[in-house]
Coordinates of C-alpha atoms and ligand atoms in Angstrom, one line a residue:
M1 CA 0.5 0.3 0.2
L2 CA 2.5 2.0 1.0
R3 CA 4.9 1.4 -1.9
R4 CA 2.8 1.8 -4.2
L5 CA 1.6 5.5 -3.0
L6 CA 5.2 6.1 -3.3
F7 CA 5.6 5.5 -6.4
I8 CA 2.3 7.5 -7.6
L9 CA 3.7 10.7 -5.8
L10 CA 7.3 9.8 -7.4
S11 CA 5.2 9.5 -10.8
I12 CA 3.6 12.9 -10.2
Q13 CA 6.6 14.3 -9.3
S14 CA 8.5 12.9 -12.7
S15 CA 6.0 14.1 -15.3
A16 CA 5.8 17.1 -13.7
V17 CA 9.7 18.5 -14.3
S18 CA 10.2 15.4 -17.1
L19 CA 10.8 18.0 -19.5
T20 CA 14.1 16.7 -21.2
A21 CA 13.4 14.0 -24.1
P22 CA 13.8 10.8 -23.0
S23 CA 16.5 9.9 -25.6
D24 CA 18.1 12.8 -24.6
V25 CA 18.5 12.3 -20.9
L26 CA 19.6 8.7 -22.6
A27 CA 22.5 10.3 -24.4
L28 CA 23.7 12.1 -21.4
Q29 CA 24.1 9.7 -19.0
S30 CA 25.8 7.0 -21.6
I31 CA 28.3 10.0 -22.3
K32 CA 28.6 10.3 -18.6
S33 CA 29.0 7.0 -17.7
S34 CA 31.4 6.9 -20.6
I35 CA 34.1 8.9 -18.3
N36 CA 36.1 7.7 -15.7
P37 CA 35.0 8.9 -12.4
I38 CA 38.4 9.4 -11.2
S39 CA 38.4 12.3 -13.9
I40 CA 35.4 13.7 -13.0
P41 CA 36.6 16.8 -9.9
T42 CA 33.9 18.1 -8.1
W43 CA 34.0 21.7 -9.2
S44 CA 33.4 20.0 -13.0
C45 CA 30.2 20.5 -15.2
L46 CA 29.8 17.1 -15.5
F47 CA 29.8 16.9 -11.3
S48 CA 26.6 18.2 -12.1
W49 CA 24.7 16.1 -14.5
N50 CA 23.2 14.5 -11.3
F51 CA 20.1 12.5 -13.0
T52 CA 17.4 12.6 -9.7
S53 CA 16.9 16.6 -11.3
D54 CA 15.6 16.8 -15.2
P55 CA 18.6 18.5 -17.5
C56 CA 16.4 21.1 -19.3
S57 CA 13.6 22.0 -16.6
P58 CA 13.9 25.3 -15.1
S59 CA 12.8 23.5 -11.7
R60 CA 15.3 20.7 -11.0
I61 CA 17.7 21.5 -8.6
P62 CA 20.4 24.2 -8.6
S63 CA 23.2 22.4 -7.8
H64 CA 22.6 20.4 -10.5
F65 CA 23.1 20.7 -14.1
I66 CA 25.3 23.5 -13.7
C67 CA 26.6 24.1 -16.7
G68 CA 28.1 21.7 -19.9
I69 CA 25.1 21.6 -22.9
T70 CA 22.1 23.8 -23.4
C71 CA 18.5 23.4 -23.9
S72 CA 15.7 24.3 -26.7
S73 CA 14.1 27.5 -25.8
S74 CA 11.3 23.9 -24.6
S75 CA 13.2 22.8 -23.0
S76 CA 12.7 19.3 -24.5
R77 CA 16.2 19.1 -26.4
I78 CA 19.4 19.5 -26.8
L79 CA 20.8 22.3 -29.2
S80 CA 24.9 21.9 -27.4
L81 CA 27.2 20.3 -25.7
V82 CA 30.3 22.3 -24.2
L83 CA 32.2 20.8 -21.8
D84 CA 35.0 22.2 -19.5
P85 CA 38.0 20.9 -19.4
A86 CA 38.5 19.7 -16.9
G87 CA 40.7 16.4 -17.6
Y88 CA 37.6 14.3 -18.6
A89 CA 38.8 10.5 -20.0
G90 CA 37.0 7.6 -21.7
R91 CA 35.1 7.5 -24.7
L92 CA 33.2 9.3 -26.2
S93 CA 29.8 7.6 -25.9
P94 CA 28.3 6.5 -29.2
L95 CA 25.2 7.6 -28.1
I96 CA 26.0 11.1 -28.6
S97 CA 24.4 9.9 -32.0
N98 CA 21.1 10.8 -30.6
L99 CA 20.9 14.3 -29.8
T100 CA 20.2 14.6 -33.3
F101 CA 19.2 18.4 -32.4
L102 CA 22.4 18.8 -31.1
T103 CA 24.3 22.0 -33.7
H104 CA 27.5 22.9 -31.7
L105 CA 30.0 20.3 -29.4
D106 CA 33.0 21.0 -28.0
L107 CA 35.0 18.5 -25.5
S108 CA 38.0 20.1 -26.8
D109 CA 41.2 19.9 -23.6
N110 CA 39.9 16.8 -22.4
S111 CA 42.0 13.3 -22.1
F112 CA 39.2 11.4 -23.9
T113 CA 41.0 8.1 -25.9
G114 CA 39.7 5.9 -27.9
P115 CA 37.7 6.1 -31.9
I116 CA 35.7 9.3 -32.6
P117 CA 32.5 7.1 -33.5
P118 CA 31.2 6.7 -37.0
S119 CA 27.4 7.5 -35.1
L120 CA 28.0 11.4 -34.8
S121 CA 27.3 11.6 -38.8
L122 CA 23.7 11.3 -37.6
L123 CA 24.1 14.5 -35.4
S124 CA 22.6 16.5 -38.9
N125 CA 22.1 20.1 -37.4
L126 CA 25.9 19.8 -36.2
Q127 CA 27.1 23.5 -37.0
T128 CA 30.7 23.3 -35.2
L129 CA 32.2 19.9 -34.3
T130 CA 35.5 20.9 -31.9
L131 CA 37.5 18.4 -30.3
T132 CA 40.7 19.6 -30.3
S133 CA 43.7 18.3 -27.5
N134 CA 41.8 15.3 -26.8
S135 CA 43.9 12.0 -27.4
F136 CA 41.3 10.0 -29.9
T137 CA 42.5 7.2 -32.3
G138 CA 42.2 5.4 -35.2
P139 CA 40.7 7.9 -38.4
V140 CA 38.9 10.9 -39.3
P141 CA 35.4 8.9 -39.8
S142 CA 35.0 9.2 -43.3
S143 CA 30.8 9.3 -42.5
L144 CA 31.6 12.5 -41.0
S145 CA 30.9 13.8 -44.8
N146 CA 27.8 13.6 -44.9
L147 CA 27.3 16.3 -42.1
T148 CA 26.4 18.8 -44.4
S149 CA 25.3 21.5 -42.1
L150 CA 29.2 21.7 -40.3
Q151 CA 30.8 25.6 -41.0
S152 CA 33.8 24.4 -38.4
L153 CA 35.2 20.8 -37.9
D154 CA 38.4 20.8 -35.2
L155 CA 39.6 17.8 -35.0
S156 CA 43.5 19.0 -34.1
R157 CA 46.0 18.0 -31.8
N158 CA 45.1 14.7 -31.5
S159 CA 46.4 11.0 -32.4
L160 CA 44.6 10.7 -36.1
T161 CA 46.2 8.0 -38.4
G162 CA 44.7 7.1 -41.8
P163 CA 44.4 9.1 -44.7
L164 CA 41.2 12.2 -44.5
P165 CA 37.9 11.1 -45.8
A166 CA 37.9 10.4 -49.9
N167 CA 34.4 12.5 -50.2
M168 CA 35.0 15.3 -48.3
A169 CA 33.6 17.7 -50.8
S170 CA 30.5 16.7 -50.1
M171 CA 31.2 19.3 -46.6
S172 CA 29.8 22.6 -48.8
A173 CA 28.7 25.1 -45.6
L174 CA 32.2 24.1 -44.1
R175 CA 34.0 26.5 -43.9
T176 CA 37.1 26.0 -41.0
L177 CA 38.7 22.6 -41.4
D178 CA 41.8 22.2 -38.7
L179 CA 43.0 18.6 -38.6
S180 CA 47.2 19.9 -37.8
F181 CA 49.0 17.9 -35.2
N182 CA 47.7 14.4 -36.1
E183 CA 49.2 11.1 -37.6
L184 CA 47.1 11.7 -41.0
S185 CA 48.5 10.3 -43.8
G186 CA 48.2 9.4 -48.3
S187 CA 47.5 12.4 -50.2
L188 CA 45.1 15.4 -49.9
P189 CA 41.9 14.7 -51.5
K190 CA 39.0 17.3 -52.4
L191 CA 38.8 19.3 -50.2
P192 CA 34.8 20.8 -49.3
P193 CA 35.0 24.3 -51.6
N194 CA 33.6 26.8 -49.5
L195 CA 36.3 26.5 -46.8
V196 CA 37.8 29.7 -45.7
Q197 CA 40.5 28.0 -43.2
L198 CA 42.4 24.5 -44.0
A199 CA 44.7 23.8 -41.2
L200 CA 46.7 20.3 -41.5
K201 CA 49.9 21.2 -40.3
G202 CA 52.2 18.7 -38.2
N203 CA 51.1 15.3 -40.5
S204 CA 52.2 12.8 -42.6
L205 CA 50.8 13.8 -46.0
T206 CA 52.2 12.9 -49.2
G207 CA 51.8 14.2 -52.5
T208 CA 51.4 17.4 -54.3
V209 CA 49.5 20.6 -54.2
S210 CA 47.4 19.9 -57.0
R211 CA 45.0 22.2 -59.0
S212 CA 42.9 19.0 -59.1
V213 CA 42.2 19.4 -55.8
F214 CA 42.8 23.4 -54.6
G215 CA 41.6 24.7 -58.3
R216 CA 38.3 25.8 -56.6
L217 CA 38.9 27.2 -53.3
N218 CA 37.7 30.5 -54.4
S219 CA 37.3 31.7 -50.5
L220 CA 40.5 29.8 -49.2
E221 CA 41.7 32.5 -47.4
V222 CA 44.5 30.4 -44.7
V223 CA 46.2 27.7 -45.7
E224 CA 48.7 25.9 -43.4
L225 CA 50.2 22.5 -44.5
G226 CA 53.6 22.9 -42.7
D227 CA 55.3 19.9 -41.6
N228 CA 54.7 17.1 -43.3
G229 CA 55.8 15.1 -46.4
L230 CA 54.0 16.7 -49.3
S231 CA 56.5 17.5 -52.8
G232 CA 56.9 18.2 -56.2
R233 CA 56.8 21.5 -57.6
I234 CA 54.0 24.2 -56.5
G235 CA 52.1 26.1 -59.8
G236 CA 52.0 29.2 -60.4
W237 CA 48.1 29.0 -60.4
F238 CA 48.2 28.5 -56.7
F239 CA 49.1 32.0 -55.9
L240 CA 46.7 33.0 -57.6
L241 CA 43.5 31.6 -55.8
P242 CA 40.9 34.6 -55.4
S243 CA 41.0 35.3 -51.6
L244 CA 44.9 33.4 -50.8
Q245 CA 45.8 35.4 -47.6
Q246 CA 48.7 33.3 -46.4
V247 CA 50.3 30.2 -46.9
D248 CA 53.2 28.2 -45.4
L249 CA 54.0 25.0 -46.7
A250 CA 57.4 25.2 -45.0
K251 CA 59.3 21.4 -43.9
N252 CA 57.7 19.6 -46.8
S253 CA 59.6 18.2 -49.7
L254 CA 58.9 20.7 -52.4
T255 CA 61.7 20.4 -54.8
G256 CA 60.1 24.0 -56.7
V257 CA 57.5 27.1 -57.1
E258 CA 56.3 28.4 -59.6
V259 CA 55.7 32.4 -59.6
P260 CA 53.5 33.7 -61.2
K261 CA 52.9 37.7 -61.4
G262 CA 51.1 38.6 -58.0
G263 CA 49.1 41.7 -60.1
S264 CA 45.7 41.7 -58.0
S265 CA 46.5 39.1 -55.8
A266 CA 45.7 39.4 -51.8
V267 CA 48.8 37.4 -50.2
V268 CA 50.3 38.6 -47.6
A269 CA 52.4 36.1 -46.3
V270 CA 54.1 32.8 -47.7
D271 CA 56.7 30.4 -45.8
L272 CA 58.3 28.2 -48.3
G273 CA 61.2 27.6 -45.6
F274 CA 63.0 24.1 -45.1
N275 CA 62.1 22.4 -48.6
G276 CA 64.2 21.3 -51.4
I277 CA 63.1 24.3 -53.6
E278 CA 65.4 24.4 -56.5
G279 CA 66.0 27.2 -58.9
R280 CA 66.8 30.9 -58.9
L281 CA 64.9 33.8 -56.2
A282 CA 62.7 34.8 -58.6
A283 CA 62.3 38.6 -58.8
E284 CA 58.2 38.1 -59.4
W285 CA 58.2 37.9 -54.9
A286 CA 58.3 41.6 -55.2
G287 CA 55.2 42.3 -57.5
F288 CA 52.5 41.1 -54.7
R289 CA 51.7 43.8 -53.3
R290 CA 50.6 43.2 -50.1
L291 CA 53.6 40.2 -49.4
S292 CA 55.6 41.6 -46.3
A293 CA 56.5 38.2 -45.3
L294 CA 58.1 35.8 -47.3
S295 CA 60.2 32.7 -46.3
L296 CA 62.1 30.8 -48.1
R297 CA 65.3 30.1 -46.3
H298 CA 67.0 26.7 -46.6
N299 CA 65.8 25.5 -50.0
R300 CA 68.5 25.2 -52.5
L301 CA 68.0 28.7 -53.9
K302 CA 70.9 29.8 -56.3
G303 CA 71.9 32.8 -58.3
G304 CA 71.2 36.7 -56.9
I305 CA 68.8 38.7 -55.1
P306 CA 66.4 40.0 -57.5
M307 CA 67.1 44.1 -57.0
E308 CA 63.2 44.0 -57.3
Y309 CA 62.6 43.3 -53.6
G310 CA 64.7 46.3 -52.5
L311 CA 62.9 49.0 -54.8
K312 CA 60.3 50.7 -52.4
R313 CA 57.8 47.8 -53.1
P314 CA 54.3 49.2 -52.2
E315 CA 53.8 47.1 -48.9
P316 CA 57.5 46.8 -48.1
F317 CA 59.1 43.5 -47.1
K318 CA 58.6 43.2 -42.9
R319 CA 60.7 39.4 -43.1
L320 CA 62.2 38.1 -44.9
F321 CA 64.3 35.4 -44.7
L322 CA 67.1 34.0 -47.7
D323 CA 69.1 32.5 -45.2
G324 CA 71.0 29.1 -46.0
N325 CA 70.7 28.6 -49.7
F326 CA 73.2 29.5 -52.0
L327 CA 72.7 33.0 -53.3
K328 CA 75.7 34.5 -54.3
G329 CA 75.9 38.8 -55.2
T330 CA 75.0 41.7 -52.6
V331 CA 72.2 42.0 -50.9
P332 CA 69.7 44.9 -52.6
D333 CA 70.5 48.8 -51.3
G334 CA 68.0 49.5 -48.8
F335 CA 68.3 46.3 -46.8
L336 CA 71.4 46.7 -44.4
G337 CA 71.0 50.0 -43.1
S338 CA 67.0 48.7 -42.1
D339 CA 65.5 48.8 -38.9
S340 CA 62.1 47.9 -40.4
I341 CA 63.1 44.9 -41.8
W342 CA 63.6 41.7 -39.4
G343 CA 64.5 38.7 -41.6
S344 CA 68.2 37.2 -42.5
F345 CA 71.0 37.0 -45.7
G346 CA 72.8 34.5 -43.8
D347 CA 74.4 31.5 -44.7
N348 CA 74.4 32.1 -47.8
C349 CA 77.8 32.6 -50.4
L350 CA 76.9 36.8 -50.8
E351 CA 79.1 39.3 -50.7
G352 CA 79.1 42.4 -49.1
C353 CA 76.7 41.4 -45.6
P354 CA 79.0 41.6 -42.8
A355 CA 78.6 39.9 -40.0
S356 CA 77.8 43.1 -38.0
S357 CA 74.9 43.4 -39.4
T358 CA 72.2 41.3 -37.7
L359 CA 70.8 41.0 -40.8
C360 CA 73.4 38.9 -41.9
L361 CA 74.0 35.5 -39.5
P362 CA 74.7 33.3 -39.7
R363 CA 77.7 33.7 -41.9
Q364 CA 77.7 33.0 -45.1
K365 CA 78.7 29.8 -46.1
P366 CA 82.7 29.2 -46.4
V367 CA 84.3 29.7 -49.9
T368 CA 84.7 25.9 -50.6
V369 CA 81.4 25.3 -50.4
C370 CA 80.2 28.5 -52.9
R371 CA 82.5 27.3 -55.4
Q372 CA 81.6 23.4 -55.0
V373 CA 78.4 24.9 -56.3
Y374 CA 79.1 27.7 -58.2
G375 CA 82.7 26.1 -60.0
K376 CA 85.7 27.9 -59.0
R377 CA 85.4 30.7 -62.2
T378 CA 82.4 32.3 -60.7
R379 CA 82.1 36.5 -60.7
G380 CA 82.5 37.6 -57.1
L381 CA 83.9 34.4 -55.4
S382 CA 87.7 35.5 -56.3
D383 CA 89.0 35.1 -53.2
Ligands
NAG401 C1 18.9 5.9 -30.8 O1 18.3 5.7 -31.2 C2 18.3 4.5 -31.8 C3 17.5 5.6 -33.4 O2 18.7 6.2 -34.3 C4 17.0 4.3 -31.5 O3 16.9 2.2 -32.1 C5 17.8 4.1 -30.3 O4 17.3 3.1 -29.4 C6 18.0 5.3 -29.6 N1 18.9 4.9 -28.1 C7 17.7 5.8 -26.7 C8 18.8 4.8 -26.0 O5 17.2 6.6 -27.1
NAG402 C1 21.9 13.8 -6.5 O1 21.2 14.5 -5.9 C2 20.3 14.0 -5.0 C3 19.2 15.1 -4.7 O2 20.2 16.7 -4.5 C4 21.4 13.8 -3.7 O3 20.8 12.9 -2.6 C5 22.7 12.8 -4.8 O4 23.3 12.4 -3.3 C6 23.4 13.4 -5.6 N1 24.5 12.7 -6.5 C7 25.8 12.6 -6.7 C8 26.5 11.5 -6.3 O5 26.1 13.8 -5.6
NAG403 C1 26.0 9.3 -45.5 O1 24.5 9.4 -46.4 C2 25.2 9.1 -47.7 C3 23.2 9.6 -47.8 O2 22.4 10.7 -47.7 C4 24.1 7.3 -46.9 O3 23.6 6.4 -48.2 C5 25.2 6.8 -46.4 O4 24.8 5.8 -45.6 C6 26.1 7.3 -45.0 N1 26.5 6.9 -44.7 C7 27.5 7.4 -43.2 C8 28.4 6.5 -43.3 O5 25.9 7.8 -42.7

């Protein structure tokens, strides 16, 4: 009898406060129970997830569900799941895919391990997915390409392996893609057509920077592909992508770069340092009107520094790193006395670049090395 009364009382109470969709509550419970309890500090969001309250109910116990979720105005569905960086360790429950109204998911700076659940692709309303700085392993699920509302995907600083999904070009809303500092390999697939920022730094990507991958990316402003294994020549078309501003292709295995007439290019910074780029230093770089930072340090460039670099360009170079090549001749007028430029002409085969000028450090290569490159009778290497 008493039992029955208690049951009725409990039912009344729960029907009065139960607003959140039961499948969402079950998903949240599953997410919490997949985390090692020892990694849930008492001051954290997850600790406050006490399921004796209804997560979205305005009349829940005030110390319950303090943070971590936002609910729809009807208080029935979870719209965002943004966890604090408390050090949560564990797996991400695949049941997260039942939070079908979710638009923002951010679990950054924690210690999640295991795979990224392919079922995330069922979150068709997702606009941002941020899992940076965790310890996720396994591939970038190819199913994520089904997230056609996704605008930002940040899986950087994990331990993801394997190739980029081949079908990413279907992510037509994606503007920001950051998969930097993982262990991704293989060549670049066709990329999402409306990308603005592409960051794939610090992986093991190979293959070339090809027109079939980048050719139609008319909104692309920032390309960070440094510290990979990319090879071959960069075609001139690349620097003429209409929105391109910043390019980091340093620390790859590139062997050549074709520099077009810059004209109306919006490019402001180019880093091609630490590659194997051969040939002469292109005078055309000086024609990129807005280019203020150029690094070609530690390549295999020969010949002189074009006079055009020293002329009064509309936007004078603020950073110019040409050290670690085989450049010969002299530094164009105006550089050595200038204190508005940061850079280096050191470690080349230049004349009249005294080690007393900081721009000329480190000191030039030994004459014997330069003679091996240019032959004995090269003018300007007479000593
Ligand atoms: C999660 O969603 C699937 C359908 O996608 C459903 O079959 C399942 O019952 C749901 N799980 C829970 C715990 O609500
Ligand atoms: C959850 O909340 C109930 C009611 O306030 C409380 O009795 C219980 O101890 C809480 N559970 C935890 C794990 O804090
Ligand atoms: C992706 O979407 C397509 C079509 O909408 C569907 O056929 C396919 O099964 C989905 N793939 C995954 C892995 O969700």
